Tab-separated table of C-alpha atoms in Angstrom:
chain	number	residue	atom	x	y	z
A	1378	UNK	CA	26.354	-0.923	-10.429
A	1379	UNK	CA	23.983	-1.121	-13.482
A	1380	UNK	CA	21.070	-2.367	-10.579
A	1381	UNK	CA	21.958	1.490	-8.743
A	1382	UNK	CA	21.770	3.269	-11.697
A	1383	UNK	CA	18.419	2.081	-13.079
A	1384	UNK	CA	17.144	2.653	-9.331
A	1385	UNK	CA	18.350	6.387	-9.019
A	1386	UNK	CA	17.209	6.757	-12.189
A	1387	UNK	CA	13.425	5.669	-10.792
A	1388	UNK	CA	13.886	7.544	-7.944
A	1389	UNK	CA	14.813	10.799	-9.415
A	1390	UNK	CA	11.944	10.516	-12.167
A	1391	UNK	CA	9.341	9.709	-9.153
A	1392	UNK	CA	10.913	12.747	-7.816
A	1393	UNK	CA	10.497	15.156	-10.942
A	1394	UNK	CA	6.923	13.983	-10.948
A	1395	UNK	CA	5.996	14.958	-7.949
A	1396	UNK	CA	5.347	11.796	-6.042
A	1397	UNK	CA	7.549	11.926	-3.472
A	1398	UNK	CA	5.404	15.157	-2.693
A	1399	UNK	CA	1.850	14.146	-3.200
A	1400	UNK	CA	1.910	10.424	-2.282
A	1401	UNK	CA	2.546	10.825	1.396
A	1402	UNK	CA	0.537	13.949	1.388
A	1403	UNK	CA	-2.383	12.153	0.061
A	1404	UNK	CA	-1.388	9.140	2.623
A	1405	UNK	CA	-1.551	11.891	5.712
A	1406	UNK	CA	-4.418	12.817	4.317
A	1407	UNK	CA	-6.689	9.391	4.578
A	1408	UNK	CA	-4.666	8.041	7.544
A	1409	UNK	CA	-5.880	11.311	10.081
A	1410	UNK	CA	-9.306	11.555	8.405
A	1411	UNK	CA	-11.692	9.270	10.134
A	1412	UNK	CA	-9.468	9.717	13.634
A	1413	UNK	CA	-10.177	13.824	13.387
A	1414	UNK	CA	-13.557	13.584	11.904
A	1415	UNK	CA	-14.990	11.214	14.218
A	1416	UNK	CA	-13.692	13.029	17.494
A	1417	UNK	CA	-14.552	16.344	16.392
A	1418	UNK	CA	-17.779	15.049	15.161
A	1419	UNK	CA	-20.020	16.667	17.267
A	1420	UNK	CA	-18.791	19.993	17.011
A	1421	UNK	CA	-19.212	19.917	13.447
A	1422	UNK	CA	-23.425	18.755	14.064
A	1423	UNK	CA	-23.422	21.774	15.920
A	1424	UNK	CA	-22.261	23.998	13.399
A	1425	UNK	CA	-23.399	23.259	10.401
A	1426	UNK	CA	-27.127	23.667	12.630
A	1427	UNK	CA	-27.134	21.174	14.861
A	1428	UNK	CA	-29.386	18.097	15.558
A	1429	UNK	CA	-33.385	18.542	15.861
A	1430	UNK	CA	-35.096	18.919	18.730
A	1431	UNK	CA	-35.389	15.716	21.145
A	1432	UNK	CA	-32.824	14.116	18.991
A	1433	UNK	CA	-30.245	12.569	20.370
A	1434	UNK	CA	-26.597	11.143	19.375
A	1435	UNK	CA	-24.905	8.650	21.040
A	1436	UNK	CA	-21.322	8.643	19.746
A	1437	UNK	CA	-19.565	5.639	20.819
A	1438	UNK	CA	-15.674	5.793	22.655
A	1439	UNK	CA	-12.878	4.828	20.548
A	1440	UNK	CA	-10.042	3.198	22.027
A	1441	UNK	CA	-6.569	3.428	20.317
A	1442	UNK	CA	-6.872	-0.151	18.167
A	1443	UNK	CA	-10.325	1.067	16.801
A	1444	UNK	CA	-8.425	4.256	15.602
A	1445	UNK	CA	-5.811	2.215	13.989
A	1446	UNK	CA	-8.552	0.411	12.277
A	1447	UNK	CA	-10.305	3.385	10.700
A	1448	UNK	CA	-6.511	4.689	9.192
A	1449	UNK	CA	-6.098	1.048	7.551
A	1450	UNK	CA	-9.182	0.957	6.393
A	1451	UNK	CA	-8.732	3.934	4.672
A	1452	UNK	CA	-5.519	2.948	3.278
A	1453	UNK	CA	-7.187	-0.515	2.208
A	1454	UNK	CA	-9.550	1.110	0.186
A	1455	UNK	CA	-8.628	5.055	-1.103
A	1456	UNK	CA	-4.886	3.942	-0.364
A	1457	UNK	CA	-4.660	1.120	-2.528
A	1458	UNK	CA	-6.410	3.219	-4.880
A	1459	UNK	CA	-4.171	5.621	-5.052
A	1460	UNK	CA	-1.176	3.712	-5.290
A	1461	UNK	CA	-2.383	1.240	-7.754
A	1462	UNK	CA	-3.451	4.407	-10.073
A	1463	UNK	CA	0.226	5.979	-9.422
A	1464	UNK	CA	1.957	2.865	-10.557
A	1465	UNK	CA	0.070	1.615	-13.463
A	1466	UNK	CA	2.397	3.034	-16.039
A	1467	UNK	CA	5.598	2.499	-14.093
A	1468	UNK	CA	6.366	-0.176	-17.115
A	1469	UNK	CA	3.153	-0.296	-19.216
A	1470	UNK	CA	3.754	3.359	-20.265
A	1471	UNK	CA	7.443	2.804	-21.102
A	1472	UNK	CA	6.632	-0.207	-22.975
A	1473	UNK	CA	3.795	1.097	-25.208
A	1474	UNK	CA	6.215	4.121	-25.800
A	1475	UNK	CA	8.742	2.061	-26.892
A	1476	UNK	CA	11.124	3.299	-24.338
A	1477	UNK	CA	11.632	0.050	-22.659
A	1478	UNK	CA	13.345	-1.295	-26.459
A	1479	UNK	CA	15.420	1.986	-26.005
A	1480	UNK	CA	17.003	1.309	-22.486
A	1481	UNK	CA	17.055	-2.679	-22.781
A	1482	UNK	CA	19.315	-2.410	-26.054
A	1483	UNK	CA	22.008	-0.652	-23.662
A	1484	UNK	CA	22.376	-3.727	-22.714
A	1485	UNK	CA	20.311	-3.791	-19.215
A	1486	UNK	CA	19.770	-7.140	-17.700
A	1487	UNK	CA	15.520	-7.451	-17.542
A	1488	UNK	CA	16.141	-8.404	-13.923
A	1489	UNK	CA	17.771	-5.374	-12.776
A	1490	UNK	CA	15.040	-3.611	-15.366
A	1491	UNK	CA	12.095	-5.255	-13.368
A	1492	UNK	CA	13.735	-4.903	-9.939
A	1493	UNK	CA	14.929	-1.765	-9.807
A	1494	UNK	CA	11.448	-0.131	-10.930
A	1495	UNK	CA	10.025	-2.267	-8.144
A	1496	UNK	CA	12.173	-1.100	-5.315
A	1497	UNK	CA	11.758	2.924	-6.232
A	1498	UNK	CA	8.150	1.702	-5.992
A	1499	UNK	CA	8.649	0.627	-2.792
A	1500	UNK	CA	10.610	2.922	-0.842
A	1501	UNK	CA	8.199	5.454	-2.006
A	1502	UNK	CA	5.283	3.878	-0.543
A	1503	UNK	CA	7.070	2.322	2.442
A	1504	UNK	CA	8.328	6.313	3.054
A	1505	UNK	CA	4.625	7.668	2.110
A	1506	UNK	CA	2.932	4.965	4.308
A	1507	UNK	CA	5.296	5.858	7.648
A	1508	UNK	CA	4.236	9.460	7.413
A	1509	UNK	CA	0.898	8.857	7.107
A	1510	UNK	CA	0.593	6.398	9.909
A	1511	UNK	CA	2.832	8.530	11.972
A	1512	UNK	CA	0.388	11.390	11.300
A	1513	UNK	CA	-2.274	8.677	12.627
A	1514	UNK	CA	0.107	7.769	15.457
A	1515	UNK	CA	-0.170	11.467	16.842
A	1516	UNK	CA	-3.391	12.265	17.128
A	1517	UNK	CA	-4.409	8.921	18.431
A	1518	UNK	CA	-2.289	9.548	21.582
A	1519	UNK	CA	-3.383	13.431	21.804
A	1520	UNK	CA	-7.377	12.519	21.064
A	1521	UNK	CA	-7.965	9.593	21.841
A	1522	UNK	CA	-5.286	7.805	24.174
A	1523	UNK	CA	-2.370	5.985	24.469
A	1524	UNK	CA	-0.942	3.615	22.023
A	1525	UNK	CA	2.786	2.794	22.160
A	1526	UNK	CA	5.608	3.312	19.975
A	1527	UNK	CA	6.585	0.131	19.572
A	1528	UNK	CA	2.689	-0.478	18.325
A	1529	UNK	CA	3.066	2.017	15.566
A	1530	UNK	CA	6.341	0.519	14.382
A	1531	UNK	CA	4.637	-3.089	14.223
A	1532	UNK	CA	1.848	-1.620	12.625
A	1533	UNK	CA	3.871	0.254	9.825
A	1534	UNK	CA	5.871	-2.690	9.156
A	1535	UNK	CA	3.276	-5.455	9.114
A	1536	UNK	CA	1.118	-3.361	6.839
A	1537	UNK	CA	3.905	-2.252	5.067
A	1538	UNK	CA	3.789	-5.759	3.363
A	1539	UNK	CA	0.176	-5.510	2.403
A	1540	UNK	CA	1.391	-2.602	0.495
A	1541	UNK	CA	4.614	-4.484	-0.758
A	1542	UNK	CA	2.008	-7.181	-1.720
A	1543	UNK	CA	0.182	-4.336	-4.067
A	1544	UNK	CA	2.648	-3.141	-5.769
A	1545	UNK	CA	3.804	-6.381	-6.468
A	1546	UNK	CA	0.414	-7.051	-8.658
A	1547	UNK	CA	0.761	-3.691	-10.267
A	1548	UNK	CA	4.180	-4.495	-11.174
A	1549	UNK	CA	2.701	-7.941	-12.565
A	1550	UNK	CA	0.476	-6.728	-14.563
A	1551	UNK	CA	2.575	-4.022	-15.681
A	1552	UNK	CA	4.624	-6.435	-17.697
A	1553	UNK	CA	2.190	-8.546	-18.729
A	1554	UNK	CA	-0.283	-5.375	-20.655
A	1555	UNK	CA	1.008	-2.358	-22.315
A	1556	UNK	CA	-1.887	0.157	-21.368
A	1557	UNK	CA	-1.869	1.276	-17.484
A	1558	UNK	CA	-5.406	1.995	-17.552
A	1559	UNK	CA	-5.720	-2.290	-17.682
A	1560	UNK	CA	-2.802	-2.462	-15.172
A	1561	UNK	CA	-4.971	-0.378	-13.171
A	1562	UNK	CA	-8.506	-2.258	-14.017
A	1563	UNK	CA	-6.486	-6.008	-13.263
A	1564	UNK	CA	-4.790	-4.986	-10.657
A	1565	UNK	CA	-8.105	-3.460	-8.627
A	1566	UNK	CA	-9.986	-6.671	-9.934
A	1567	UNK	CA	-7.341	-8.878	-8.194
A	1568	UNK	CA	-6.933	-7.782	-4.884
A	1569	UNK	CA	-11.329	-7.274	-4.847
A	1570	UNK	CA	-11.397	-10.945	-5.785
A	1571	UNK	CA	-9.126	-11.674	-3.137
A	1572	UNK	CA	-11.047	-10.139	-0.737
A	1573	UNK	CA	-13.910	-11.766	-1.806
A	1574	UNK	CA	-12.238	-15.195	-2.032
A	1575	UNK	CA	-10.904	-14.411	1.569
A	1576	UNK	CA	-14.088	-13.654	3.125
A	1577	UNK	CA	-16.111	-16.571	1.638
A	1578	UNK	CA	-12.925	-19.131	2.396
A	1579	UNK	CA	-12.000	-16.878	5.610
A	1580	UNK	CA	-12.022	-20.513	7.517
A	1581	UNK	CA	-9.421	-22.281	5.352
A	1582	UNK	CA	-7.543	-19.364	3.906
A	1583	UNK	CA	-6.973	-17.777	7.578
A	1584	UNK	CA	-3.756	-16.927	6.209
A	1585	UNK	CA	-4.564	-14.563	3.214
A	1586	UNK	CA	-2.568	-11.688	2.450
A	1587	UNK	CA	-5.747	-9.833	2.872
A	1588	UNK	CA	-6.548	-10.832	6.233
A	1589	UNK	CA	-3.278	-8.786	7.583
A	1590	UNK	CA	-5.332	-5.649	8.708
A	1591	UNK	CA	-7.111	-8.202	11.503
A	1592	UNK	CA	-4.271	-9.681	12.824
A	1593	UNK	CA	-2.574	-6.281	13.132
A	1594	UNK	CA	-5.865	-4.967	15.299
A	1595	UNK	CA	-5.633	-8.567	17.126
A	1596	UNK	CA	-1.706	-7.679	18.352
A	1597	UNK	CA	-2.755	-3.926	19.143
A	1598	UNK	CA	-5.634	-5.024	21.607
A	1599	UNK	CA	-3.543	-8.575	22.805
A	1600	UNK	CA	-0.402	-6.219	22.731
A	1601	UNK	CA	1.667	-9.312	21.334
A	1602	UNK	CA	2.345	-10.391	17.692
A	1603	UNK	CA	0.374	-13.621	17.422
A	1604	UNK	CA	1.292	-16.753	15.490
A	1605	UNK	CA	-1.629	-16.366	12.391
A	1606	UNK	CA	0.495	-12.052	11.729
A	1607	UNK	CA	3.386	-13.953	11.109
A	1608	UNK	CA	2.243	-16.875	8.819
A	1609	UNK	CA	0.236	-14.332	6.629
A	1610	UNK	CA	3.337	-11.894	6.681
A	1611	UNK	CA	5.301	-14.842	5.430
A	1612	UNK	CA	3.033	-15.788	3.258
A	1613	UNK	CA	2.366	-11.782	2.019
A	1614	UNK	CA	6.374	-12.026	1.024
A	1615	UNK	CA	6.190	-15.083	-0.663
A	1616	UNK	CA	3.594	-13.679	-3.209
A	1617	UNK	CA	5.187	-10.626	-3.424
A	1618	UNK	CA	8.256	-12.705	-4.461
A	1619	UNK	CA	6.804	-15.121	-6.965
A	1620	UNK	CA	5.128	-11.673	-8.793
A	1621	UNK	CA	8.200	-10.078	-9.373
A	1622	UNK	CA	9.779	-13.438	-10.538
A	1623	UNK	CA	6.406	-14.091	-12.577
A	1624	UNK	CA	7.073	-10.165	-13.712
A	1625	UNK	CA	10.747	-10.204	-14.778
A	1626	UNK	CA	9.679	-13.954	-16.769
A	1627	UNK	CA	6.478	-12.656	-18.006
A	1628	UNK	CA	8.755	-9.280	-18.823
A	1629	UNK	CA	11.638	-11.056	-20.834
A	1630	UNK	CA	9.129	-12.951	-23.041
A	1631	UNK	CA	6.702	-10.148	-23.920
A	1632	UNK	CA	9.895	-8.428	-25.086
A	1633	UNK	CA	11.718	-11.473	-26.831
A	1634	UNK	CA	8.312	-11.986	-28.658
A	1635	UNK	CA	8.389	-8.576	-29.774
């Protein structure tokens, strides 16, 4: 009962600010980019003057999984972005305000605090990233091809936990620094360092969180969910799950300590 109440109450504040109204918008917005501007692409040379003369452009043919590649990569980069800036004051705002102290004394449990926050989090990413990759999902199969159902679904749940795995950092960091621009900084600095770490170690990390964007264009063109999706989705929810533990610990102490 207390868990529902402290969700609502995160899901009607995301509301009053606007985020259940910009977030997906701004999710539509990166995950149809590339996918329009790269088909229309030549009618665009052509108006804004055109190519000179004897040049030439030779603009290669996307198949469906490339197309799914250019949304996610937009997602991985201005996505994250976007959502990491959104959600670095979910607690570090509160908590420098002192309105954390206010709504603990009540008494609320630092779980259900932690938890609760985390969930609104999520189904307002999880509902911001469907859109957008259903926006995707469309004009792939009008421009460029066809790409199944079923594919979209697998890809908007396996990414999904990429974006689970995020917030899950933000939410981290949240509790352990009071000012979101920090969250923000840490957070960025984390999953870049990842990415680096991946890329360098790519041969005995295969299973890195970050690494979930390739396996998800490996099932589109194979058309099955392979063995290596799975282990790093596992291993994506694992993390996720030892943050938010880490975060309601790291939480309770900050707050015991004063």
């Amino acid at each position: 009962m207390q868990w529902m109440t402290l969700f609502n109450k995160e899901m009607m504040e995301n509301w009053r600010n606007k985020k259940w109204i910009w977030v997906p918008l701004v999710l539509i917005l990166l995950a149809i980019l590339d996918p329009i501007s790269n088909y229309y692409l030549p009618q665009i040379i052509e108006a804004v003057g055109g190519l000179p003369d004897g040049a030439i452009i030779n603009l290669p043919e996307f198949a469906p999984a490339d197309v799914v590649m250019m949304s996610l990569s937009q997602l991985s980069s201005l996505g994250v972005l976007v959502i990491v800036l959104m959600a670095m004051g979910t607690i570090a705002s509160e908590r420098k305000s002192g309105v954390s102290e206010l709504i603990l004394v009540k008494p609320v449990s630092y779980r259900n605090y932690i938890t609760a926050k985390w969930a609104a989090l999520l189904a307002l990413v999880w509902a911001a990233l469907f859109v957008g990759l259903l926006a995707s999902w469309y004009y792939t199969n009008i421009l460029y091809g066809d790409l199944s159902f079923k594919s979209f679904l697998l890809i908007f749940i396996f990414y999904g936990l990429w974006l689970t795995f995020v917030i899950s950092i933000v939410i981290f960091y949240n509790t352990l620094v009071k000012t979101p621009g920090l969250v923000a900084f840490l957070s960025i600095l984390t999953i870049m360092g990842m990415s680096i770490v991946t890329q360098i170690f790519g041969h005995i990390i295969e299973w890195s969180p970050n690494n979930l964007s390739s396996y998800i264009y490996e099932m589109v063109i194979a058309g099955e969910v392979s063995s290596d999706l799975v282990a790093t989705s596992v291993v994506a929810i694992a993390l996720s799950l030892i943050l938010l533990i880490a975060s309601i610990f790291t939480f309770k102490a900050k707050e015991l300590a004063g």
